[in-house]
């Protein structure tokens, strides 16, 4: 059930977490499905609800540097630089794990993914529960991430007792994930913090073409709506047909009459585009169209995370 994210309901949710139950809550990126990260049985419920394979590890959410210390075994200097620059915010660090974190959280890896969310409700929830919260996005495995409480209710509502409603997620794409090994940084997933920003603070970020998938965010298809998605450079060539939609990243006048047209921003501001992306895809997917065309977006800054999600959505049907 959806509850407004007021103090009383945040406390009710925190109690549920302490009792080993699962709750859905807003973060600045997408909604998460959380459980006490120190309680293996509670975390198992997340996998069950999401139908998530056990080889896919979870991100642990913290509200303080002290809590980070509970979660990781070591904190390289470069991790501290990144935390100082981007926390709280949409950056996840993969670091050597501490023994406090059960294996189910990290899928047996010796590393743990950790992030400090910026969303006020997420911070209050972690604080009130007093424990780190393991949380993947609150969607069935492989489907679009939820950016509103209604998205969560629609996809998982019968399985989650408390969904805290904090409105629409302001960033709208998942966190950027980097792995830190001593002074080496490797990108595992594009997301809310552009790689260029990380490089300006912490030096070179290695982007490798993975033969070995370390994060399912790296799977060729993921984050996918049920409707076929086709990325398109030249939008003048698409059929003007009411069984289709076109998603444009900036608003402009087009000669189409029949095709459903959606704009992700007024003027091409990539923050607005990211914030609207999943909400737009959820709405179009519900219309059960034949094809959703999506205009290609310049792959710089946040554009890289946005195109990554669109390419993965397209790959599901090709
Ligand atoms: O913005 C976000 O990151 C959202 C909000 C809720 O925080 N969470 C999210 O979680 O997107 P999820 O589970 O949907 O994606 C987390 C990714 C997965 O692809 C997982 O494989 C990867 O993080 N991951 C987690 N722990 C890892 C580890 N130790 N090594 C490598 N990848 C890891
Ligand atoms: Mg996810």
Coordinates of C-alpha atoms and ligand atoms in Angstrom, one line a residue:
X1 CA 0.0 0.0 0.0
X2 CA 1.2 3.6 -0.7
X3 CA 1.8 5.9 2.2
X4 CA 2.8 9.5 2.1
X5 CA 6.4 9.9 3.2
X6 CA 5.5 11.7 6.4
X7 CA 7.4 11.3 9.7
X8 CA 4.8 8.7 11.1
X9 CA 5.0 6.5 8.0
X10 CA 8.7 6.7 7.7
X11 CA 8.9 5.4 11.3
X12 CA 6.4 2.7 10.5
X13 CA 8.6 1.7 7.5
X14 CA 11.7 1.8 9.7
X15 CA 10.0 -0.5 12.2
X16 CA 9.1 -2.9 9.4
X17 CA 12.8 -2.9 8.3
X18 CA 13.9 -3.7 11.9
X19 CA 11.5 -6.6 12.0
X20 CA 13.0 -8.1 8.9
X21 CA 10.4 -6.9 6.4
X22 CA 10.8 -5.3 3.0
X23 CA 9.6 -1.7 2.2
X24 CA 9.7 0.4 -1.0
X25 CA 11.1 3.9 -0.7
X26 CA 12.1 6.8 -3.0
X27 CA 15.7 7.8 -3.7
X28 CA 16.8 10.6 -6.0
X29 CA 17.5 8.1 -8.8
X30 CA 14.7 5.5 -8.7
X31 CA 12.5 3.8 -6.1
X32 CA 14.3 1.1 -4.1
X33 CA 13.0 -2.1 -2.5
X34 CA 14.8 -2.2 0.8
X35 CA 15.7 -4.6 3.6
X36 CA 18.1 -4.6 6.6
X37 CA 21.4 -5.3 4.9
X38 CA 22.7 -7.1 8.0
X39 CA 19.8 -9.6 8.0
X40 CA 20.2 -12.3 5.4
X41 CA 16.7 -13.6 5.7
X42 CA 15.2 -10.2 5.2
X43 CA 17.4 -9.7 2.1
X44 CA 16.2 -13.0 0.7
X45 CA 12.7 -11.6 0.6
X46 CA 13.9 -8.9 -1.9
X47 CA 15.1 -11.6 -4.3
X48 CA 11.8 -13.5 -4.0
X49 CA 9.7 -10.4 -4.6
X50 CA 11.7 -9.2 -7.6
X51 CA 12.3 -12.7 -9.0
X52 CA 15.9 -11.6 -9.1
X53 CA 18.6 -14.2 -9.7
X54 CA 20.8 -14.8 -6.7
X55 CA 23.9 -14.1 -8.7
X56 CA 22.9 -10.4 -8.9
X57 CA 24.3 -8.5 -5.9
X58 CA 22.5 -5.5 -4.2
X59 CA 23.6 -1.9 -3.4
X60 CA 23.8 -1.1 0.3
X61 CA 22.5 2.3 1.2
X62 CA 24.0 4.3 4.1
X63 CA 23.4 7.6 5.8
X64 CA 26.8 8.4 7.3
X65 CA 30.5 7.7 7.0
X66 CA 30.3 5.7 10.2
X67 CA 27.9 3.4 8.5
X68 CA 30.2 3.0 5.5
X69 CA 32.8 1.7 7.9
X70 CA 30.4 -1.0 9.0
X71 CA 29.9 -2.1 5.4
X72 CA 33.4 -2.0 3.8
X73 CA 36.7 -3.6 4.8
X74 CA 39.0 -0.8 3.6
X75 CA 38.5 2.7 2.2
X76 CA 41.1 3.6 -0.4
X77 CA 41.9 7.4 -0.7
X78 CA 40.3 7.5 -4.1
X79 CA 37.1 6.3 -2.6
X80 CA 37.2 9.1 0.0
X81 CA 37.8 11.6 -2.8
X82 CA 34.7 10.3 -4.6
X83 CA 32.6 10.3 -1.4
X84 CA 33.6 13.9 -0.6
X85 CA 32.7 15.1 -4.1
X86 CA 29.5 13.1 -4.9
X87 CA 27.9 11.9 -1.7
X88 CA 25.1 12.1 -0.9
X89 CA 24.2 11.4 -4.5
X90 CA 23.8 9.0 -7.4
X91 CA 27.3 7.4 -7.2
X92 CA 27.8 3.8 -6.1
X93 CA 31.2 2.6 -5.0
X94 CA 32.2 -1.1 -5.2
X95 CA 34.7 -1.7 -2.5
X96 CA 36.1 -4.7 -0.5
X97 CA 33.3 -5.9 1.8
X98 CA 33.3 -6.2 5.6
X99 CA 32.3 -9.5 7.3
X100 CA 29.2 -7.8 8.7
X101 CA 27.5 -8.0 5.2
X102 CA 26.0 -11.4 4.5
X103 CA 26.9 -13.2 1.3
X104 CA 23.4 -13.0 -0.1
X105 CA 23.8 -9.2 -0.4
X106 CA 27.0 -9.5 -2.5
X107 CA 26.1 -12.7 -4.3
X108 CA 29.2 -14.3 -2.7
X109 CA 31.6 -11.6 -4.1
X110 CA 34.3 -10.2 -1.8
X111 CA 33.2 -6.7 -2.7
X112 CA 30.1 -4.7 -1.7
X113 CA 28.4 -1.9 -3.6
X114 CA 27.6 1.1 -1.3
X115 CA 26.0 4.5 -1.8
X116 CA 24.7 7.4 0.3
X117 CA 21.4 8.6 -1.3
X118 CA 20.6 12.2 -1.4
X119 CA 16.8 11.9 -1.1
X120 CA 15.5 13.2 2.1
X121 CA 13.1 10.3 2.6
X122 CA 15.8 7.7 2.0
X123 CA 18.1 9.4 4.4
X124 CA 15.4 9.6 7.1
X125 CA 14.5 6.0 6.6
X126 CA 18.0 4.7 7.0
X127 CA 18.5 7.0 10.0
X128 CA 15.3 5.9 11.7
X129 CA 16.0 2.2 11.1
X130 CA 19.6 2.5 12.3
X131 CA 20.9 -0.1 9.8
X132 CA 22.3 0.0 6.3
X133 CA 19.6 -0.8 3.8
X134 CA 20.2 -3.2 0.9
X135 CA 18.0 -2.1 -2.0
X136 CA 17.8 -2.8 -5.7
X137 CA 15.4 -0.9 -7.9
X138 CA 11.8 -1.7 -6.9
X139 CA 10.8 -3.4 -10.2
X140 CA 10.6 -7.0 -11.4
X141 CA 14.0 -8.1 -12.6
X142 CA 14.8 -6.8 -16.1
X143 CA 11.9 -4.4 -16.4
X144 CA 11.9 -0.6 -16.3
X145 CA 12.9 1.0 -13.0
X146 CA 10.1 2.8 -11.1
X147 CA 10.3 6.6 -10.7
X148 CA 7.0 7.1 -8.9
X149 CA 5.3 5.2 -6.1
X150 CA 2.5 4.3 -8.5
X151 CA 5.0 2.5 -10.7
X152 CA 6.0 0.4 -7.7
X153 CA 2.4 -0.3 -6.7
X154 CA 1.5 -1.3 -10.3
X155 CA 4.4 -3.8 -10.6
X156 CA 4.9 -5.1 -7.0
X157 CA 1.9 -3.7 -5.1
X158 CA 0.5 -7.1 -4.0
X159 CA 3.9 -8.1 -2.6
X160 CA 5.1 -5.0 -0.7
X161 CA 3.2 -3.8 2.3
X162 CA 4.7 -0.4 2.6
X163 CA 5.5 1.9 -0.3
X164 CA 6.6 5.3 0.8
X165 CA 5.5 8.0 -1.6
X166 CA 8.1 10.7 -2.1
X167 CA 6.8 11.9 -5.5
X168 CA 8.7 11.6 -8.7
X169 CA 12.5 10.8 -8.5
X170 CA 14.4 13.9 -9.4
X171 CA 17.4 12.3 -11.2
X172 CA 15.3 9.5 -12.9
X173 CA 18.1 7.1 -13.9
X174 CA 20.0 4.7 -11.6
X175 CA 23.3 5.6 -9.9
X176 CA 26.6 5.4 -11.7
X177 CA 28.6 2.4 -10.4
X178 CA 32.4 2.4 -10.2
X179 CA 34.7 -0.3 -8.8
X180 CA 37.6 1.0 -6.9
X181 CA 40.8 -1.2 -6.5
X182 CA 43.6 0.7 -4.8
X183 CA 44.1 3.7 -7.2
X184 CA 42.2 2.1 -10.1
X185 CA 38.6 3.0 -11.1
X186 CA 36.5 1.0 -13.4
X187 CA 33.1 1.9 -14.6
X188 CA 30.5 -0.8 -14.1
X189 CA 27.3 1.2 -15.1
X190 CA 26.6 4.6 -16.5
X191 CA 24.2 6.6 -14.4
X192 CA 23.3 9.8 -12.6
X193 CA 26.8 11.1 -12.2
X194 CA 28.6 11.6 -15.6
X195 CA 31.9 9.8 -16.0
X196 CA 33.5 13.1 -17.0
X197 CA 32.6 14.5 -13.6
X198 CA 34.2 11.6 -11.8
X199 CA 37.4 11.9 -13.9
X200 CA 37.7 15.6 -13.1
X201 CA 37.8 14.7 -9.4
X202 CA 39.5 11.3 -9.2
X203 CA 41.4 10.8 -12.5
X204 CA 41.0 8.3 -15.2
X205 CA 38.0 6.0 -15.2
X206 CA 38.6 2.7 -17.1
X207 CA 35.8 1.8 -19.4
X208 CA 36.3 -1.8 -20.5
X209 CA 34.2 -3.8 -22.9
X210 CA 33.1 -6.6 -20.7
X211 CA 33.4 -10.2 -21.6
X212 CA 32.6 -11.1 -18.0
X213 CA 29.4 -9.5 -16.7
X214 CA 30.0 -8.1 -13.2
X215 CA 26.8 -6.0 -12.9
X216 CA 23.6 -7.1 -14.6
X217 CA 23.3 -3.5 -15.5
X218 CA 25.9 -4.6 -18.1
X219 CA 23.7 -7.3 -19.6
X220 CA 22.9 -6.4 -23.2
X221 CA 19.2 -6.1 -22.4
X222 CA 17.8 -4.8 -19.2
X223 CA 15.7 -1.9 -18.0
X224 CA 13.2 -2.9 -20.8
X225 CA 9.6 -2.1 -21.4
X226 CA 7.4 -4.8 -23.0
X227 CA 6.8 -2.8 -26.2
X228 CA 9.4 -2.9 -28.9
X229 CA 11.8 0.1 -28.8
X230 CA 13.6 1.3 -31.9
X231 CA 16.3 4.0 -31.6
X232 CA 16.3 6.3 -34.6
X233 CA 18.7 9.1 -35.8
X234 CA 16.6 10.6 -38.6
X235 CA 13.0 11.0 -37.2
X236 CA 11.7 12.2 -40.6
X237 CA 11.6 8.6 -41.8
X238 CA 9.2 7.1 -39.2
X239 CA 5.6 6.0 -40.1
X240 CA 3.0 8.5 -39.0
X241 CA 0.8 5.8 -37.4
X242 CA -1.4 5.8 -34.4
X243 CA -0.1 2.4 -33.3
X244 CA 3.3 4.0 -32.7
X245 CA 5.0 6.6 -30.6
X246 CA 8.0 8.8 -31.0
X247 CA 10.0 10.0 -28.0
X248 CA 12.0 13.2 -28.7
X249 CA 14.6 14.5 -26.4
X250 CA 13.7 18.1 -27.0
X251 CA 10.5 19.8 -27.9
X252 CA 9.9 21.0 -31.5
X253 CA 7.1 21.2 -34.1
X254 CA 6.8 18.2 -36.3
X255 CA 4.6 17.5 -39.3
X256 CA 3.1 14.3 -37.8
X257 CA -0.7 13.9 -37.2
X258 CA -1.2 10.4 -35.9
X259 CA 1.8 9.1 -34.1
X260 CA 1.9 9.7 -30.3
X261 CA 4.6 12.2 -29.6
X262 CA 6.4 12.6 -26.3
X263 CA 9.1 15.1 -25.3
X264 CA 11.6 14.4 -22.7
X265 CA 12.6 18.1 -22.2
X266 CA 11.8 21.6 -23.5
X267 CA 15.2 22.5 -24.7
X268 CA 17.5 19.4 -24.6
X269 CA 18.6 19.8 -20.9
X270 CA 19.9 16.3 -20.1
X271 CA 18.8 16.4 -16.5
X272 CA 15.3 16.9 -17.6
X273 CA 15.6 14.2 -20.2
X274 CA 16.9 11.7 -17.6
X275 CA 14.3 12.7 -15.0
X276 CA 11.5 12.0 -17.5
X277 CA 12.8 9.0 -19.3
X278 CA 11.4 6.0 -17.3
X279 CA 8.1 7.9 -16.5
X280 CA 7.6 8.4 -20.2
X281 CA 8.5 4.7 -21.1
X282 CA 6.1 3.5 -18.3
X283 CA 3.3 5.6 -19.8
X284 CA 3.9 4.5 -23.4
X285 CA 4.3 0.8 -22.4
X286 CA 0.9 0.9 -20.8
X287 CA -0.6 2.0 -24.1
X288 CA 0.4 -1.4 -25.7
X289 CA 1.6 0.2 -29.0
X290 CA 3.3 -1.7 -31.8
X291 CA 6.5 0.3 -31.7
X292 CA 8.0 3.1 -29.6
X293 CA 10.6 5.0 -31.6
X294 CA 13.2 7.0 -29.6
X295 CA 15.4 9.7 -31.0
X296 CA 19.1 9.1 -30.4
X297 CA 20.6 11.4 -27.8
X298 CA 24.2 12.8 -27.9
X299 CA 26.4 10.5 -25.9
X300 CA 28.1 12.9 -23.6
X301 CA 27.6 13.6 -19.9
X302 CA 24.3 12.2 -18.7
X303 CA 23.5 11.4 -22.3
X304 CA 25.6 8.3 -21.9
X305 CA 23.4 6.8 -19.1
X306 CA 20.3 7.7 -21.0
X307 CA 21.4 6.1 -24.3
X308 CA 22.7 3.1 -22.3
X309 CA 19.1 2.5 -21.0
X310 CA 17.5 3.0 -24.4
X311 CA 20.0 0.7 -26.1
X312 CA 19.3 -2.0 -23.5
X313 CA 15.6 -1.6 -23.9
X314 CA 16.0 -1.9 -27.7
X315 CA 18.2 -5.0 -27.4
X316 CA 15.4 -7.0 -25.7
X317 CA 13.5 -7.1 -29.0
X318 CA 16.4 -7.5 -31.4
Ligands
LIG1 O1 20.3 4.3 -8.3 C1 20.4 3.1 -7.9 O2 21.6 2.6 -7.9 C2 19.2 2.3 -7.4 C3 18.7 2.9 -6.1 C4 17.6 2.2 -5.5 O3 19.7 3.1 -5.3 N1 19.5 0.9 -7.2 C5 19.8 0.1 -8.3 O4 20.0 -1.2 -7.9 O5 19.8 0.4 -9.4 P1 20.0 -2.5 -8.8 O6 20.1 -3.6 -8.0 O7 18.8 -2.4 -9.7 O8 21.3 -2.3 -9.6 C6 22.5 -2.5 -8.9 C7 23.6 -3.0 -9.7 C8 23.4 -4.4 -10.2 O9 23.5 -4.5 -11.6 C9 24.4 -5.2 -9.5 O10 24.9 -6.3 -10.2 C10 25.5 -4.2 -9.2 O11 24.8 -3.0 -8.9 N2 26.3 -4.6 -8.1 C11 26.0 -4.7 -6.8 N3 27.0 -5.1 -6.0 C12 28.0 -5.3 -6.9 C13 29.4 -5.8 -6.7 N4 29.8 -6.1 -5.5 N5 30.2 -5.8 -7.8 C14 29.7 -5.5 -9.0 N6 28.5 -5.0 -9.2 C15 27.6 -5.0 -8.2
LIG2 MG1 17.6 -2.5 -11.2

